Amino acid sequence: MSIYASDLANKKKNKKKTSSVIIAFLSGVFVGSVVVSLVAVNYYAGSSISQSKLILEQQQHYQHQHQNQQRRQQQQQNKQQLQHQQLRNERSSTSTTVREEDEEDIPAITFNIISSNNTFDGGIEKHSTKISPQESKQSIISSSSFLVEEPPSFFELARQTGTDKVKGIAYLPSCLEDDTTCTRPSCEREKCRPWGHFYHTMYQQKFNKFLNSDERFQLLEIGYNLGFGYDTYKKFFADVPGAELHTIEISCIEEGPREEGKWPKEWGNFAKENKEYQSLLDQKRLHCGDASDVDWLYRIWNEHMYRRQQQIDSPPLKIVVDDGSHLAKHMIYSIFFWFPRIEPGGILIIEDVQPIEEANLFRTQFLPQIMSDLHFCGDPKEHDDNACFPQLYPLLQSIHCEMHICVLERNDRPAVNLSIEESKPPPNALDMSQCFTFANVFGMGMNAE
């Protein structure tokens, strides 16, 4: 009996020890958890404070940037307003004054303001504004330059004049219905089948940035023909008084044998068919001659356009359009003579870059070289990094092509009035095997034909 009592006492004693150990263990775990929690809270609190501080600093930085941007915009706006006010004052001082008592008869007018963003993509921003009677009176007096109702539609104007620049749109449906009405019915690409082109999108985009009525510039067309293209340009820039248009045509040169540099009578004088023919001749805006004759071009440029020898402040040349013979060799003459003479921000348009025998070398030989030059850097460590056209690439901003039409745009470097020899195309212009870059890739002696 005493043995069992002793065992029972020992068991109770062991249970008490075990309970004490468990309690001690749990207490330790609890205390450890509390400590870890406090450390974690302290860590995350510190991290949160640091993050909040960083966010606050970023907000202050962006706010500072925004304030600076607003300040610059306000300064620019004030400057433009001052310039416009000065322009209005100058014009109103030389114009007829509207009687003050008539002011009440002038209604408030709502205009759409069209403002070019002066970028090479010719972007346009448009919004509406309401002009008070007083401002309406001033607008009537001064014809304020930045108020334009709507930009003209090149497509609609081209339809009115009858130029083939947009004729493809009219002839495509009937061509697709009846291929006997197509000019080239076998073409895989449908837009190549009808007579005429689809150039309106390119012209609209590139011409828009020259619509500022304060703009002074010269536009030169190569290939007057019947004058439909020239008439379209004239209508498009009708509200830009400073736009001075020139054009070149070969069919109005002296009649005679072609081998003597004259124009056969039986071929006809196309330009004479236009009612503006004599007027343009009298104004020295229509220049009769061969646009691939560099000596003649040099004389026309200096005497009738550049006009520095006459000490005349002529408008800068900003637009050149080649719509001439569409022979590849004539197209490159236009580029090498005229592109360096175009002022910064100007454009040179080449039409009819088609896969036809007459123009094919321009498409297959010249364009790859000028595209290569667009990305030229002149790194001496790169053996293949050579410019094909050193006289062109320093002036080139971009090349933009749509079907059968390309536009070369000028960068911000000043125009260059080259000598006669410097204005001629180099031997590799229509043979890219003569440019080191392409000769190295394709092998010397590549047949450009």
Coordinates of C-alpha atoms in Angstrom, one line a residue, residues 5-320:
A5 CA 1.2 5.8 -2.4
S6 CA 4.8 6.6 -3.1
D7 CA 4.3 6.1 -6.8
L8 CA 1.3 8.3 -6.9
A9 CA 3.2 11.1 -5.1
N10 CA 6.0 10.8 -7.6
K11 CA 3.6 11.1 -10.5
K12 CA 2.0 14.2 -9.1
K13 CA 5.5 15.7 -8.6
N14 CA 6.5 14.9 -12.2
K15 CA 3.3 16.5 -13.5
K16 CA 4.0 19.7 -11.7
K17 CA 7.5 19.8 -13.2
T18 CA 6.2 19.2 -16.7
S19 CA 3.5 21.9 -16.3
S20 CA 6.2 24.3 -15.1
V21 CA 8.3 23.6 -18.1
I22 CA 5.4 24.0 -20.5
I23 CA 4.4 27.3 -18.8
A24 CA 8.0 28.5 -19.0
F25 CA 8.2 27.6 -22.7
L26 CA 5.0 29.2 -23.6
S27 CA 6.0 32.4 -21.7
G28 CA 9.2 32.5 -23.7
V29 CA 7.4 32.0 -27.0
F30 CA 5.0 34.8 -26.1
V31 CA 7.8 37.2 -25.0
G32 CA 9.7 36.4 -28.2
S33 CA 6.6 37.0 -30.4
V34 CA 6.1 40.4 -28.7
V35 CA 9.7 41.4 -29.3
V36 CA 9.5 40.3 -33.0
S37 CA 6.3 42.2 -33.4
L38 CA 7.7 45.3 -31.9
V39 CA 10.8 45.1 -34.2
A40 CA 8.6 44.5 -37.3
V41 CA 6.3 47.4 -36.4
N42 CA 9.3 49.7 -35.9
Y43 CA 10.8 48.5 -39.2
Y44 CA 7.6 49.1 -41.2
A45 CA 6.9 52.3 -39.5
G46 CA 10.4 53.6 -40.5
S47 CA 10.0 52.2 -44.0
S48 CA 6.6 53.9 -44.3
I49 CA 8.0 57.2 -43.1
S50 CA 10.9 57.0 -45.7
Q51 CA 8.5 56.1 -48.4
S52 CA 6.1 58.9 -47.5
K53 CA 9.1 61.3 -47.5
L54 CA 10.1 60.1 -51.0
I55 CA 6.6 60.5 -52.3
L56 CA 6.5 64.0 -50.9
E57 CA 9.8 64.9 -52.5
Q58 CA 8.6 63.5 -55.9
Q59 CA 5.4 65.5 -55.6
Q60 CA 7.3 68.7 -54.9
H61 CA 9.7 68.0 -57.8
Y62 CA 6.8 67.4 -60.3
Q63 CA 5.0 70.4 -58.9
H64 CA 8.1 72.5 -59.4
Q65 CA 8.4 71.2 -63.0
H66 CA 4.8 72.0 -63.7
Q67 CA 5.1 75.5 -62.4
N68 CA 8.2 76.1 -64.5
Q69 CA 6.4 74.7 -67.6
Q70 CA 3.3 76.9 -66.9
R71 CA 5.6 79.9 -66.5
R72 CA 7.4 79.3 -69.8
Q73 CA 4.1 78.8 -71.6
Q74 CA 2.8 82.0 -70.1
Q75 CA 5.9 83.9 -71.2
Q76 CA 5.6 82.4 -74.7
Q77 CA 1.9 83.3 -74.8
N78 CA 2.6 86.9 -73.7
K79 CA 5.3 87.2 -76.3
Q80 CA 3.0 86.0 -79.1
Q81 CA 0.2 88.3 -77.9
L82 CA 2.7 91.2 -78.0
Q83 CA 3.8 90.3 -81.5
H84 CA 0.2 90.1 -82.7
Q85 CA -0.7 93.4 -81.1
Q86 CA 2.3 95.1 -82.7
L87 CA 1.3 93.6 -86.1
R88 CA -2.3 94.8 -85.6
N89 CA -1.0 98.3 -84.7
E90 CA 1.2 98.4 -87.7
R91 CA -1.5 97.4 -90.1
S92 CA -4.2 99.5 -88.6
S93 CA -2.0 102.6 -88.9
T94 CA -1.9 102.2 -92.7
S95 CA -5.5 101.0 -93.2
T96 CA -8.9 102.7 -93.4
T97 CA -10.3 103.5 -90.0
V98 CA -13.8 102.1 -89.2
R99 CA -16.0 104.7 -87.8
E100 CA -16.6 104.4 -84.0
E101 CA -20.4 104.8 -84.5
D102 CA -20.4 101.7 -86.7
E103 CA -18.8 99.5 -84.0
E104 CA -22.2 98.4 -82.6
D105 CA -23.2 97.1 -86.1
I106 CA -20.3 94.7 -86.0
P107 CA -21.5 91.4 -84.5
A108 CA -19.4 89.0 -82.4
I109 CA -17.8 86.4 -84.5
T110 CA -16.9 82.8 -83.7
F111 CA -13.7 81.6 -85.4
N112 CA -12.0 78.3 -85.6
I113 CA -8.3 79.0 -84.8
I114 CA -5.9 76.8 -86.8
S115 CA -2.4 76.9 -85.4
S116 CA 0.5 74.9 -86.9
N117 CA 2.7 73.2 -84.3
N118 CA 5.7 74.1 -86.5
T119 CA 6.8 70.5 -86.6
F120 CA 7.9 68.6 -89.6
D121 CA 4.8 66.5 -89.6
G122 CA 2.6 69.5 -90.3
G123 CA 0.3 68.9 -87.4
I124 CA -2.6 71.3 -86.8
E125 CA -4.4 72.1 -83.7
K126 CA -8.0 73.5 -83.9
H127 CA -10.3 75.1 -81.3
S128 CA -13.0 77.7 -81.3
T129 CA -13.0 81.2 -79.9
K130 CA -15.5 84.1 -79.8
I131 CA -14.4 87.5 -80.9
S132 CA -16.0 90.6 -79.4
P133 CA -17.3 93.4 -81.6
Q134 CA -14.2 95.5 -80.9
E135 CA -11.9 92.7 -81.9
S136 CA -14.1 92.0 -84.9
K137 CA -13.6 95.6 -86.0
Q138 CA -9.8 95.2 -85.5
S139 CA -9.9 91.9 -87.4
I140 CA -11.6 93.6 -90.4
I141 CA -9.0 96.3 -90.3
S142 CA -5.9 94.2 -89.9
S143 CA -6.9 90.7 -91.2
S144 CA -5.1 89.2 -88.2
S145 CA -2.8 86.4 -89.3
F146 CA -3.7 83.7 -86.9
L147 CA -7.5 83.6 -87.6
V148 CA -8.5 81.1 -90.2
E149 CA -11.9 79.5 -90.6
E150 CA -10.8 76.1 -92.0
P151 CA -7.7 74.8 -93.7
P152 CA -8.3 74.4 -97.4
S153 CA -8.9 70.9 -98.7
F154 CA -6.2 69.9 -101.2
F155 CA -8.4 67.1 -102.5
E156 CA -11.3 69.4 -103.2
L157 CA -9.1 72.1 -104.8
A158 CA -7.4 69.4 -106.9
R159 CA -10.7 68.1 -108.1
Q160 CA -11.7 71.6 -109.1
T161 CA -8.6 72.3 -111.2
G162 CA -8.5 68.8 -112.8
T163 CA -5.0 67.9 -111.8
D164 CA -4.1 64.2 -112.1
K165 CA -2.7 64.3 -108.5
V166 CA -6.1 63.0 -107.3
K167 CA -7.6 61.5 -110.4
G168 CA -6.9 57.9 -109.2
I169 CA -9.7 58.2 -106.7
A170 CA -12.2 59.0 -109.4
Y171 CA -11.1 56.4 -111.9
L172 CA -10.5 53.5 -109.5
P173 CA -14.1 52.3 -109.1
S174 CA -14.8 52.0 -112.8
C175 CA -11.4 50.4 -113.4
L176 CA -12.2 47.7 -110.9
E177 CA -15.6 47.1 -112.5
D178 CA -14.2 47.0 -116.1
D179 CA -10.5 46.5 -116.5
T180 CA -10.7 47.8 -120.1
T181 CA -10.9 51.2 -118.6
C182 CA -7.7 50.8 -116.6
T183 CA -4.4 52.2 -117.7
R184 CA -2.5 49.2 -116.4
P185 CA -5.1 46.4 -115.8
S186 CA -2.5 43.7 -115.1
C187 CA -1.1 45.3 -111.9
E188 CA -1.5 43.2 -108.8
R189 CA -1.9 46.3 -106.7
E190 CA -5.3 47.7 -107.5
K191 CA -4.4 51.4 -106.9
C192 CA -1.8 51.1 -109.7
R193 CA -4.3 50.2 -112.3
P194 CA -6.3 53.4 -113.0
W195 CA -5.0 56.6 -114.5
G196 CA -4.1 59.3 -112.0
H197 CA -2.8 59.4 -108.5
F198 CA -3.7 59.5 -104.8
Y199 CA -1.4 62.3 -103.6
H200 CA -3.9 64.4 -101.7
T201 CA -3.0 62.9 -98.3
M202 CA 0.7 63.8 -98.6
Y203 CA 0.1 67.3 -100.0
Q204 CA -2.5 68.1 -97.2
Q205 CA -0.1 66.9 -94.5
K206 CA 3.0 68.6 -95.8
F207 CA 1.4 71.9 -97.0
N208 CA -0.6 72.6 -93.8
K209 CA 2.4 74.0 -91.9
F210 CA 2.8 76.8 -94.5
L211 CA -0.7 78.2 -94.1
N212 CA 0.2 80.9 -91.6
S213 CA -0.8 84.1 -93.4
D214 CA 2.3 85.8 -92.0
E215 CA 4.5 83.3 -93.8
R216 CA 6.7 84.5 -96.7
F217 CA 8.1 81.8 -98.9
Q218 CA 8.7 80.7 -102.5
L219 CA 7.2 77.6 -104.0
L220 CA 8.8 76.2 -107.2
E221 CA 7.0 73.7 -109.4
I222 CA 9.0 71.8 -112.0
G223 CA 6.6 70.8 -114.9
Y224 CA 3.9 73.3 -115.4
N225 CA 2.4 71.4 -118.4
L226 CA -1.3 72.6 -118.6
G227 CA -1.0 74.4 -115.3
F228 CA -3.5 72.3 -113.3
G229 CA -1.1 71.5 -110.5
Y230 CA 0.1 75.2 -110.3
D231 CA -3.5 76.3 -110.1
T232 CA -4.1 74.0 -107.2
Y233 CA -1.1 75.3 -105.3
K234 CA -2.3 78.9 -106.0
K235 CA -5.8 78.2 -104.6
F236 CA -4.4 76.3 -101.6
F237 CA -2.2 79.3 -100.6
A238 CA -4.7 81.9 -101.6
D239 CA -4.9 83.3 -98.1
V240 CA -1.1 83.5 -97.7
P241 CA -0.2 86.8 -99.2
G242 CA 3.5 86.1 -98.8
A243 CA 3.4 83.0 -100.9
E244 CA 5.4 83.6 -104.2
L245 CA 4.8 80.8 -106.7
H246 CA 7.2 79.9 -109.6
T247 CA 7.1 77.2 -112.2
I248 CA 9.3 75.7 -114.9
E249 CA 8.1 74.3 -118.2
I250 CA 10.0 73.1 -121.2
S251 CA 7.2 73.1 -123.9
C252 CA 7.2 76.9 -124.1
I253 CA 10.8 77.3 -125.1
E254 CA 11.8 78.4 -128.6
E255 CA 10.3 76.3 -131.4
G256 CA 12.6 74.2 -133.5
P257 CA 14.4 70.9 -133.8
R258 CA 14.9 69.1 -130.5
E259 CA 18.5 68.3 -131.3
E260 CA 19.2 72.1 -131.3
G261 CA 17.8 72.4 -127.8
K262 CA 14.4 73.7 -129.0
W263 CA 10.9 72.4 -128.9
P264 CA 9.3 70.9 -132.0
K265 CA 6.2 72.9 -133.1
E266 CA 4.2 69.8 -133.7
W267 CA 4.6 68.7 -130.1
G268 CA 2.7 71.8 -128.9
N269 CA 3.1 74.4 -126.2
F270 CA 1.1 72.9 -123.3
A271 CA 1.5 75.9 -121.0
K272 CA -0.1 78.2 -123.5
E273 CA -3.4 76.3 -123.0
N274 CA -3.8 77.9 -119.6
K275 CA -5.4 81.3 -119.4
E276 CA -2.8 82.5 -116.9
Y277 CA 0.0 81.8 -119.4
Q278 CA 0.9 85.3 -120.6
S279 CA 0.4 86.8 -117.1
L280 CA 2.8 84.3 -115.5
L281 CA 5.4 85.1 -118.2
D282 CA 5.0 88.8 -117.7
Q283 CA 5.4 88.4 -113.9
K284 CA 8.5 86.2 -114.4
R285 CA 6.8 83.4 -112.5
L286 CA 6.7 81.0 -115.5
H287 CA 10.2 80.1 -116.6
C288 CA 10.6 78.4 -119.9
G289 CA 13.5 76.0 -120.1
D290 CA 15.1 72.6 -119.4
A291 CA 15.0 71.8 -115.7
S292 CA 18.0 69.4 -116.1
D293 CA 20.2 72.2 -117.6
V294 CA 22.1 73.3 -114.5
D295 CA 23.6 76.4 -116.1
W296 CA 20.1 77.6 -117.0
L297 CA 18.8 76.7 -113.5
Y298 CA 21.6 78.7 -111.9
R299 CA 20.7 81.8 -113.9
I300 CA 17.0 81.5 -113.2
W301 CA 17.6 81.0 -109.5
N302 CA 19.9 84.0 -109.1
E303 CA 18.1 86.4 -111.4
H304 CA 14.4 85.6 -110.7
M305 CA 14.2 83.9 -107.3
Y306 CA 17.3 84.4 -105.1
R307 CA 17.7 88.0 -106.5
R308 CA 20.5 89.0 -104.2
Q309 CA 22.4 90.7 -107.0
Q310 CA 19.4 93.0 -107.4
Q311 CA 19.6 93.6 -103.6
I312 CA 16.0 92.4 -103.3
D313 CA 14.8 90.8 -100.1
S314 CA 13.2 87.8 -101.8
P315 CA 11.1 85.2 -99.8
P316 CA 13.0 82.1 -98.8
L317 CA 12.6 79.0 -100.9
K318 CA 10.5 76.5 -98.8
I319 CA 8.7 74.2 -101.3
V320 CA 9.9 72.5 -104.5

